[in-house]
Every structure is written in structure tokens, then in C-alpha cells.
Amino acid sequence: MNTDELLDRAGNLKEALVVYASSPGFARRLSQAMSDFSGLGGGEQNQWAEAVESLLYDPDQGGREPLLDRYLRTNKNIEPDERLVYEGWRERNVIGVFRVDARKGARLSLHNLIDQMDYDSYATAGAEAISFVQRGGYVMTRLVPIGDLWTISGTMRLFGPRDLPGVKTLAASLLKRFPTLVFNNPAKVEQGRRIVGEHHTTFLNLFDAHMVSGTGADIIAAYRGFLDACSEASVAANPKASALVTAAEQIAPDDSFPPDLAESDDVALYHHPLMGVSFLVCYGQVEAAHRTPPANAEDPAAEVLRGYVEDKTVPGYVLEDLAAKYPDTVDAAYRAALSSPGFRWEHDGVALLRLHKPNFTRDKELPGVTPVPSSLIDEYRRLS
């Protein structure tokens, strides 16, 4: 297909998704998504369009799958070639705040302030639809691929060159809400992995293990000690970084920890070599359930194990780690907790985690630390 044919096709395919996302069955989710975008301003029409985009491409706050995933899963009548396009949108869509470097016909040359990548992008509605976009200005939008092209999906928020301070704040807010946006850039993935790897070494040097346990108060103190140790290591490697160091009590004040963690007698601080830090309440009880399997599903130990399985905030790798630690008893633990006599962790564990952990696959690929672009650091820190 030539460029015009590809753009027409993208426009038609996108229209089908918008009709789907704005259907009555998703009204409640759409209303919540509009509320989520209200803090970014831009008027009700922009909020509606951005809410539709978010529903299509992003998991909601409850961890439910993006509607594009649902559309692909439930609609068996999609033509194979169209399905390939939609799958490309699911895997490679890019939401960002972009500097407009050039405009020619229906094409915009854009530089993303978040992932620091350049995108030649096309308006599916043609040159007239972007005739008002100002070179040297900024736009907030989402891009999706078709063929070798990037196309503009949904609405665009427009800003002039003099709006740069507010634009930076908007970009930092977007990155704060969706930390993985920066990882569209492969170099940022490698940078994030390097940072987490350095933090993991610091954690191991500090605690002689990848996990430390104790009361909530113990773990808060341990975490702050870890933050200070990371800062010290950063300054040792680069003395200029001392100007960016923030005290651990400011990064992690008392009110940043939920009461159930702070008041618990059973908390673990876990550091993964790729994903970084996790706080795990009742970890000792869950480990005990692996070591000594519960008698049946009504056993309190079975209940706490099910809670870890179903809690989307508990990383899947924590349960994988426990399964590897207790290979002789893990099957019995899950058979009792799930009332599933035939359960075998070796065969059924991955499927169980994929069902309950929306980020299970991502946790094996992307680092848990976001490398913030230097141009956005000040705004990002002010939002923290």
C-alpha cells in the first residue's frame, strides 16, 4: 500500500475501536478514565478522547486489560491482516509530549520529550487536520504504527514554543503516571537495567541477602538505610550527583507507607535484580505456608497464600522464588489453597501468575526504575 492507502486504513480501523470503547457496556470505565485525565486540563472533549485512548491501550487502575486486548480476544471476525495491525498498536503505541520539529503536508516530525526519540508521524485525516500545528511548538498525543509509518491516534493537545515550562510539567506528569513510557527507547531500557543492577549490588552489600524481614518499623528503617546507601554510591561514582541527593526521610516520609505495613509485625523488603524493591506484608506467613502446606482451603495459611496470588501488587517473581525454595511442598500448598487436587507448580504455576498478575510478562523484560530524562528531572522531583 502507498502512504495514502495506509492512512485511510489506519483511520478506518481506529474508528471501529472508538465505537467499541464508547459503547454503553464500557460507560462506567470511560467515566472513570475521564476523571483520571481531568487533572491534566484541556477541556471535556480532549478528556473524552484521551480517556478513550487510555481505555484502548492502557490497563485500568483495577488492573483490567486494555480494551484493545479485549477486542482482539473476543472478536473472532477480525480479518487476519487487520488483526496484525491491531496487534502492532497493542505492542508499540507511544503516548508522549512531542516537540514539533517540522510539518510538511500530512507529516509531522516529532521529538518525544519523554523517551527522547524522533518520530515521523502522519495525520490519518490529511494535511488540513494538522495545518494549525506550529513548528517549534509542542503536542501531546498518541502514535500507533501501520506498515512503516507512525500515525496520530486520537486528539492532539497543542502548545506554543513559549509554553515549554508547562509542557515539561505535563510530560513529567505523564511519565509519573506511566513510568514505562521512557522504555520506548532501547537505550533507556539498558540505562534502567544498569541502575537497578547497581542498586541490587548495594542492597546485597548492605544486607548480605536479596531480602530482609522484620516489623514494619524495622523495614521502613532498612529501606531508608538502603536509599542513603544508594545515594552514597551514586556520589562516589559521580561527585556532581551530590547536588541531586535527597535525604531518605524526604523520599520516604512516614505518611508514604500504608498503615497495614507500618503497623505489621511481619514485613519483608525484597530486592529483585531487574525490578528493584518490593514491600511484602505477611511474607513470613506465606513462606510458612510453602514450608508447611495448609490442611485445606479453610486453613488461615491457605487464605494468606491465596491473598498473595490474587493481590496484583505482589510481584509474580516473589511466588516463583518461594516455589523454587520449597520444591517438595509447593504443589501441596497450592492444591490446598486453591482446592485443586491436580495442581502442579511446574506445569500450572506460570498460567496462574499470568491470570492474576497483569505485569507478569513485563516484570521479566523491563527494569523497575525509570531513568528520567535530564530535561524533566526538576519537574519530576517537584511532583514526587
Short mmCIF file of C-alpha atoms in Angstrom, two decimals:
data_model
loop_
_atom_site.label_atom_id
_atom_site.label_comp_id
_atom_site.label_asym_id
_atom_site.label_seq_id
_atom_site.Cartn_x
_atom_site.Cartn_y
_atom_site.Cartn_z
CA MET A 1 0.00 0.00 0.00
CA ASN A 2 1.09 3.58 -0.60
CA THR A 3 1.04 6.20 2.16
CA ASP A 4 -2.50 7.44 1.46
CA GLU A 5 -3.88 3.90 1.43
CA LEU A 6 -2.16 3.10 4.72
CA LEU A 7 -3.54 6.25 6.34
CA ASP A 8 -7.06 5.50 5.15
CA ARG A 9 -6.79 2.01 6.52
CA ALA A 10 -5.50 3.23 9.88
CA GLY A 11 -8.34 5.73 10.14
CA ASN A 12 -11.00 3.09 9.45
CA LEU A 13 -9.50 0.60 11.89
CA LYS A 14 -9.25 3.25 14.60
CA GLU A 15 -12.87 4.32 14.07
CA ALA A 16 -14.00 0.74 14.79
CA LEU A 17 -12.09 0.79 18.09
CA VAL A 18 -13.55 4.13 19.16
CA VAL A 19 -17.08 2.84 18.53
CA TYR A 20 -16.26 -0.23 20.60
CA ALA A 21 -14.71 1.71 23.54
CA SER A 22 -17.56 4.24 23.68
CA SER A 23 -20.33 1.60 23.65
CA PRO A 24 -22.72 1.52 26.64
CA GLY A 25 -21.09 -1.57 28.15
CA PHE A 26 -17.96 0.42 28.97
CA ALA A 27 -19.66 3.63 30.14
CA ARG A 28 -18.53 3.25 33.75
CA ARG A 29 -14.91 2.61 32.79
CA LEU A 30 -14.99 5.54 30.38
CA SER A 31 -16.35 7.84 33.08
CA GLN A 32 -13.57 6.80 35.46
CA ALA A 33 -10.93 7.29 32.78
CA MET A 34 -12.23 10.80 32.06
CA SER A 35 -11.93 11.56 35.76
CA ASP A 36 -8.33 10.34 35.72
CA PHE A 37 -7.47 12.75 32.87
CA SER A 38 -9.31 15.73 34.37
CA GLY A 39 -6.20 16.80 36.30
CA LEU A 40 -4.34 17.40 33.05
CA GLY A 41 -6.83 20.03 31.88
CA GLY A 42 -7.62 20.58 28.22
CA GLY A 43 -11.42 20.65 28.21
CA GLU A 44 -14.06 17.94 28.28
CA GLN A 45 -13.73 16.92 24.62
CA ASN A 46 -9.99 16.37 24.97
CA GLN A 47 -10.53 14.45 28.21
CA TRP A 48 -13.09 12.21 26.48
CA ALA A 49 -10.77 11.49 23.55
CA GLU A 50 -7.79 10.83 25.83
CA ALA A 51 -9.93 8.64 28.09
CA VAL A 52 -10.97 6.53 25.07
CA GLU A 53 -7.32 6.23 24.05
CA SER A 54 -6.32 5.18 27.55
CA LEU A 55 -9.11 2.59 27.76
CA LEU A 56 -7.97 1.10 24.47
CA TYR A 57 -4.26 0.92 25.20
CA ASP A 58 -3.65 1.00 28.99
CA PRO A 59 -4.74 -1.30 31.85
CA ASP A 60 -7.16 0.49 34.17
CA GLN A 61 -6.42 1.20 37.83
CA GLY A 62 -8.02 -2.10 38.81
CA GLY A 63 -5.60 -3.98 36.56
CA ARG A 64 -8.21 -4.89 33.94
CA GLU A 65 -6.85 -5.45 30.45
CA PRO A 66 -6.88 -2.64 27.86
CA LEU A 67 -9.98 -2.73 25.67
CA LEU A 68 -7.84 -3.36 22.59
CA ASP A 69 -6.73 -6.64 24.20
CA ARG A 70 -10.35 -7.50 24.92
CA TYR A 71 -11.40 -6.57 21.40
CA LEU A 72 -8.79 -8.90 19.92
CA ARG A 73 -9.61 -11.69 22.35
CA THR A 74 -13.40 -11.65 21.97
CA ASN A 75 -13.85 -10.62 18.32
CA LYS A 76 -13.28 -13.71 16.18
CA ASN A 77 -14.37 -11.99 12.95
CA ILE A 78 -11.37 -9.66 12.59
CA GLU A 79 -9.60 -10.25 9.29
CA PRO A 80 -6.05 -11.67 9.73
CA ASP A 81 -4.36 -8.64 8.14
CA GLU A 82 -6.38 -6.26 10.33
CA ARG A 83 -5.54 -8.31 13.41
CA LEU A 84 -1.85 -7.85 12.63
CA VAL A 85 -2.30 -4.07 12.56
CA TYR A 86 -4.19 -4.08 15.86
CA GLU A 87 -1.54 -6.28 17.45
CA GLY A 88 1.07 -3.75 16.33
CA TRP A 89 -0.92 -0.99 18.01
CA ARG A 90 -1.15 -3.02 21.19
CA GLU A 91 2.58 -3.66 21.34
CA ARG A 92 4.03 -0.41 20.01
CA ASN A 93 1.70 2.52 20.74
CA VAL A 94 3.51 5.62 22.04
CA ILE A 95 1.85 8.31 24.14
CA GLY A 96 4.02 11.34 24.74
CA VAL A 97 4.61 15.07 24.71
CA PHE A 98 6.40 15.99 21.50
CA ARG A 99 8.31 18.97 20.12
CA VAL A 100 7.25 19.76 16.55
CA ASP A 101 10.42 19.95 14.50
CA ALA A 102 8.82 20.12 11.04
CA ARG A 103 5.46 19.96 9.26
CA LYS A 104 5.03 19.02 5.61
CA GLY A 105 1.64 18.06 4.22
CA ALA A 106 0.15 15.37 6.45
CA ARG A 107 3.52 14.62 8.07
CA LEU A 108 4.88 15.92 11.37
CA SER A 109 8.47 15.39 12.50
CA LEU A 110 8.17 14.99 16.27
CA HIS A 111 10.67 14.66 19.12
CA ASN A 112 9.32 12.96 22.24
CA LEU A 113 10.38 14.75 25.44
CA ILE A 114 9.77 11.57 27.46
CA ASP A 115 11.64 8.83 25.59
CA GLN A 116 13.85 11.30 23.64
CA MET A 117 13.12 9.54 20.34
CA ASP A 118 12.23 11.10 16.98
CA TYR A 119 9.04 10.11 15.13
CA ASP A 120 7.93 10.96 11.60
CA SER A 121 4.17 10.82 12.04
CA TYR A 122 1.15 11.23 9.78
CA ALA A 123 -2.38 12.50 10.35
CA THR A 124 -4.89 9.97 9.02
CA ALA A 125 -7.29 12.86 8.29
CA GLY A 126 -4.77 14.54 5.96
CA ALA A 127 -2.77 17.76 5.83
CA GLU A 128 -5.69 20.04 6.67
CA ALA A 129 -6.16 18.31 10.02
CA ILE A 130 -2.71 19.44 11.19
CA SER A 131 -2.44 22.76 9.33
CA PHE A 132 -2.71 24.64 12.62
CA VAL A 133 0.21 22.76 14.26
CA GLN A 134 3.07 25.19 14.82
CA ARG A 135 6.69 24.29 14.08
CA GLY A 136 8.69 24.80 17.27
CA GLY A 137 5.58 24.21 19.35
CA TYR A 138 4.53 21.08 21.23
CA VAL A 139 1.78 18.48 21.08
CA MET A 140 0.55 15.80 23.44
CA THR A 141 -0.79 12.82 21.52
CA ARG A 142 -0.50 9.07 20.96
CA LEU A 143 1.14 7.44 17.95
CA VAL A 144 0.44 3.99 16.50
CA PRO A 145 2.22 2.17 13.65
CA ILE A 146 0.88 0.91 10.35
CA GLY A 147 3.30 -0.51 7.81
CA ASP A 148 6.46 1.57 8.11
CA LEU A 149 4.55 4.67 9.24
CA TRP A 150 3.60 6.20 12.56
CA THR A 151 0.10 7.69 12.64
CA ILE A 152 -1.54 10.09 15.07
CA SER A 153 -4.17 8.31 17.13
CA GLY A 154 -6.89 10.36 18.78
CA THR A 155 -6.69 14.02 19.68
CA MET A 156 -3.72 16.39 19.96
CA ARG A 157 -3.19 18.98 22.67
CA LEU A 158 -1.36 21.95 21.19
CA PHE A 159 1.17 24.24 22.88
CA GLY A 160 3.27 27.11 21.61
CA PRO A 161 7.06 27.49 21.94
CA ARG A 162 6.60 29.77 24.95
CA ASP A 163 4.63 27.07 26.78
CA LEU A 164 7.73 24.96 27.38
CA PRO A 165 7.70 25.21 31.23
CA GLY A 166 4.13 23.92 31.38
CA VAL A 167 4.87 21.36 28.68
CA LYS A 168 7.72 19.94 30.76
CA THR A 169 5.41 19.65 33.76
CA LEU A 170 2.84 17.85 31.60
CA ALA A 171 5.49 15.45 30.28
CA ALA A 172 6.73 14.75 33.80
CA SER A 173 3.15 14.16 34.98
CA LEU A 174 2.59 11.70 32.15
CA LEU A 175 5.82 9.87 32.95
CA LYS A 176 4.90 9.80 36.64
CA ARG A 177 1.58 8.16 35.78
CA PHE A 178 3.03 5.73 33.21
CA PRO A 179 6.69 5.09 34.17
CA THR A 180 7.30 2.62 31.33
CA LEU A 181 6.81 5.31 28.65
CA VAL A 182 10.52 6.06 28.72
CA PHE A 183 11.27 2.46 27.73
CA ASN A 184 10.19 3.00 24.12
CA ASN A 185 13.84 3.98 23.85
CA PRO A 186 16.08 0.86 23.99
CA ALA A 187 18.91 2.95 25.43
CA LYS A 188 16.67 3.86 28.39
CA VAL A 189 15.92 0.17 28.98
CA GLU A 190 19.64 -0.52 29.24
CA GLN A 191 20.15 2.51 31.47
CA GLY A 192 17.34 1.36 33.77
CA ARG A 193 18.79 -2.14 33.96
CA ARG A 194 22.18 -0.72 34.85
CA ILE A 195 20.73 1.46 37.60
CA VAL A 196 18.73 -1.39 39.14
CA GLY A 197 21.76 -3.67 38.90
CA GLU A 198 23.85 -1.13 40.82
CA HIS A 199 21.10 -0.79 43.41
CA HIS A 200 20.92 -4.57 43.73
CA THR A 201 24.64 -4.72 44.45
CA THR A 202 24.20 -2.01 47.08
CA PHE A 203 21.31 -3.95 48.66
CA LEU A 204 23.34 -7.17 48.80
CA ASN A 205 26.33 -5.38 50.28
CA LEU A 206 24.13 -3.75 52.91
CA PHE A 207 22.05 -6.75 53.98
CA ASP A 208 24.05 -9.78 52.73
CA ALA A 209 20.85 -11.08 51.08
CA HIS A 210 18.26 -10.03 48.50
CA MET A 211 15.60 -9.83 51.22
CA VAL A 212 15.38 -8.61 54.81
CA SER A 213 12.41 -9.13 57.14
CA GLY A 214 11.12 -7.72 60.41
CA THR A 215 8.44 -5.42 61.77
CA GLY A 216 7.06 -2.58 59.72
CA ALA A 217 9.22 -0.13 61.67
CA ASP A 218 12.30 -2.29 61.05
CA ILE A 219 11.64 -2.44 57.33
CA ILE A 220 10.99 1.30 56.98
CA ALA A 221 14.33 1.94 58.69
CA ALA A 222 16.03 -0.65 56.47
CA TYR A 223 14.56 0.90 53.33
CA ARG A 224 15.75 4.37 54.31
CA GLY A 225 19.19 2.94 55.01
CA PHE A 226 19.16 1.41 51.54
CA LEU A 227 18.17 4.75 49.95
CA ASP A 228 21.01 6.51 51.74
CA ALA A 229 23.45 3.80 50.65
CA CYS A 230 22.30 4.21 47.01
CA SER A 231 22.88 7.97 47.27
CA GLU A 232 26.34 7.44 48.72
CA ALA A 233 27.23 5.03 45.92
CA SER A 234 25.93 7.49 43.32
CA VAL A 235 28.01 10.36 44.71
CA ALA A 236 31.09 8.13 44.95
CA ALA A 237 30.74 7.32 41.25
CA ASN A 238 29.91 10.90 40.25
CA PRO A 239 30.64 13.69 42.78
CA LYS A 240 28.48 16.09 40.77
CA ALA A 241 25.46 13.96 41.72
CA SER A 242 25.68 15.29 45.29
CA ALA A 243 23.56 18.27 44.21
CA LEU A 244 20.69 15.89 43.39
CA VAL A 245 20.81 13.86 46.61
CA THR A 246 17.67 13.93 48.76
CA ALA A 247 17.55 12.60 52.32
CA ALA A 248 15.83 9.24 52.69
CA GLU A 249 13.26 10.69 55.13
CA GLN A 250 12.18 13.12 52.41
CA ILE A 251 11.99 10.46 49.71
CA ALA A 252 10.13 8.07 52.02
CA PRO A 253 8.33 10.07 54.75
CA ASP A 254 6.23 8.27 57.34
CA ASP A 255 2.95 9.09 55.59
CA SER A 256 4.15 7.40 52.37
CA PHE A 257 3.83 3.97 53.99
CA PRO A 258 0.35 2.42 54.32
CA PRO A 259 -0.79 1.73 57.91
CA ASP A 260 -1.00 -2.03 57.34
CA LEU A 261 2.71 -2.05 56.53
CA ALA A 262 3.88 0.35 59.21
CA GLU A 263 1.92 -1.44 61.96
CA SER A 264 2.62 -5.03 60.86
CA ASP A 265 4.92 -7.42 62.71
CA ASP A 266 5.59 -9.39 59.51
CA VAL A 267 7.07 -7.43 56.60
CA ALA A 268 9.81 -8.21 54.11
CA LEU A 269 11.87 -5.84 51.97
CA TYR A 270 12.72 -7.69 48.75
CA HIS A 271 15.11 -6.51 46.04
CA HIS A 272 14.91 -8.03 42.57
CA PRO A 273 17.94 -7.61 40.25
CA LEU A 274 15.74 -6.20 37.46
CA MET A 275 12.57 -4.90 39.13
CA GLY A 276 14.04 -3.38 42.28
CA VAL A 277 12.29 -3.00 45.65
CA SER A 278 9.06 -4.62 46.86
CA PHE A 279 7.42 -4.38 50.28
CA LEU A 280 5.71 -7.63 51.28
CA VAL A 281 3.32 -7.66 54.23
CA CYS A 282 2.71 -11.11 55.78
CA TYR A 283 5.62 -12.57 53.84
CA GLY A 284 6.63 -14.78 56.77
CA GLN A 285 3.17 -16.34 56.86
CA VAL A 286 3.26 -17.03 53.12
CA GLU A 287 6.69 -18.62 53.39
CA ALA A 288 5.42 -20.77 56.28
CA ALA A 289 2.53 -21.93 54.06
CA HIS A 290 5.07 -23.10 51.48
CA ARG A 291 7.23 -24.80 54.10
CA THR A 292 4.28 -26.50 55.87
CA PRO A 293 1.32 -26.71 53.46
CA PRO A 294 -2.11 -25.83 54.86
CA ALA A 295 -4.52 -28.66 55.62
CA ASN A 296 -7.29 -27.35 53.36
CA ALA A 297 -8.71 -24.21 51.74
CA GLU A 298 -10.23 -23.02 55.04
CA ASP A 299 -6.89 -23.03 56.81
CA PRO A 300 -5.71 -19.44 57.57
CA ALA A 301 -2.41 -20.29 55.87
CA ALA A 302 -4.32 -21.15 52.69
CA GLU A 303 -6.14 -17.83 52.86
CA VAL A 304 -2.94 -15.80 53.13
CA LEU A 305 -1.38 -17.72 50.24
CA ARG A 306 -4.44 -17.08 48.06
CA GLY A 307 -4.19 -13.43 49.01
CA TYR A 308 -0.65 -13.26 47.65
CA VAL A 309 -1.73 -14.96 44.43
CA GLU A 310 -4.69 -12.63 43.88
CA ASP A 311 -3.02 -9.38 45.03
CA LYS A 312 -1.89 -7.62 41.85
CA THR A 313 0.67 -5.59 43.81
CA VAL A 314 2.59 -8.72 44.85
CA PRO A 315 5.08 -9.46 42.02
CA GLY A 316 4.87 -12.88 40.43
CA TYR A 317 8.61 -13.43 40.84
CA VAL A 318 8.17 -13.46 44.63
CA LEU A 319 5.97 -16.54 44.35
CA GLU A 320 8.32 -18.07 41.79
CA ASP A 321 11.16 -17.55 44.25
CA LEU A 322 9.24 -19.29 47.04
CA ALA A 323 8.29 -22.17 44.74
CA ALA A 324 11.95 -22.70 43.88
CA LYS A 325 12.87 -22.55 47.56
CA TYR A 326 10.33 -25.21 48.56
CA PRO A 327 10.09 -27.60 45.57
CA ASP A 328 8.99 -30.58 47.67
CA THR A 329 5.99 -28.87 49.28
CA VAL A 330 4.89 -26.16 46.82
CA ASP A 331 2.41 -28.42 44.98
CA ALA A 332 0.70 -29.45 48.22
CA ALA A 333 0.49 -25.82 49.35
CA TYR A 334 -1.30 -24.71 46.19
CA ARG A 335 -3.51 -27.79 45.99
CA ALA A 336 -4.87 -26.94 49.43
CA ALA A 337 -5.06 -23.15 48.93
CA LEU A 338 -6.80 -23.40 45.54
CA SER A 339 -8.84 -26.57 46.23
CA SER A 340 -7.19 -28.00 43.13
CA PRO A 341 -6.02 -31.61 43.75
CA GLY A 342 -4.24 -31.88 40.42
CA PHE A 343 -2.25 -28.63 40.66
CA ARG A 344 1.44 -28.91 39.80
CA TRP A 345 3.54 -25.79 40.06
CA GLU A 346 5.89 -26.91 37.29
CA HIS A 347 3.01 -27.15 34.80
CA ASP A 348 0.40 -24.73 36.20
CA GLY A 349 2.36 -22.03 38.03
CA VAL A 350 3.03 -19.72 35.07
CA ALA A 351 -0.60 -19.81 33.93
CA LEU A 352 -1.73 -18.99 37.48
CA LEU A 353 0.57 -15.98 37.68
CA ARG A 354 -0.41 -14.70 34.24
CA LEU A 355 -4.05 -14.87 35.29
CA HIS A 356 -3.59 -12.80 38.43
CA LYS A 357 -0.51 -10.65 37.75
CA PRO A 358 -1.09 -8.18 34.87
CA ASN A 359 2.60 -7.24 34.75
CA PHE A 360 3.93 -10.79 34.99
CA THR A 361 5.46 -10.80 31.48
CA ARG A 362 6.63 -7.19 31.72
CA ASP A 363 8.42 -7.93 35.00
CA LYS A 364 10.76 -10.22 33.09
CA GLU A 365 11.66 -7.60 30.49
CA LEU A 366 11.62 -4.01 31.76
CA PRO A 367 13.51 -2.58 34.75
CA GLY A 368 11.62 -1.32 37.78
CA VAL A 369 13.48 2.02 37.90
CA THR A 370 12.57 4.81 35.48
CA PRO A 371 15.53 6.83 34.12
CA VAL A 372 14.02 10.32 33.99
CA PRO A 373 15.35 12.49 31.11
CA SER A 374 17.62 15.24 32.41
CA SER A 375 15.35 17.92 30.91
CA LEU A 376 12.44 16.69 33.08
CA ILE A 377 14.24 15.92 36.35
CA ASP A 378 13.31 19.16 38.13
CA GLU A 379 9.61 18.85 37.22
CA TYR A 380 9.57 15.14 38.10
CA ARG A 381 11.11 15.81 41.52
CA ARG A 382 8.56 18.54 42.24
CA LEU A 383 5.76 16.06 41.55
CA SER A 384 7.23 13.49 43.96
#
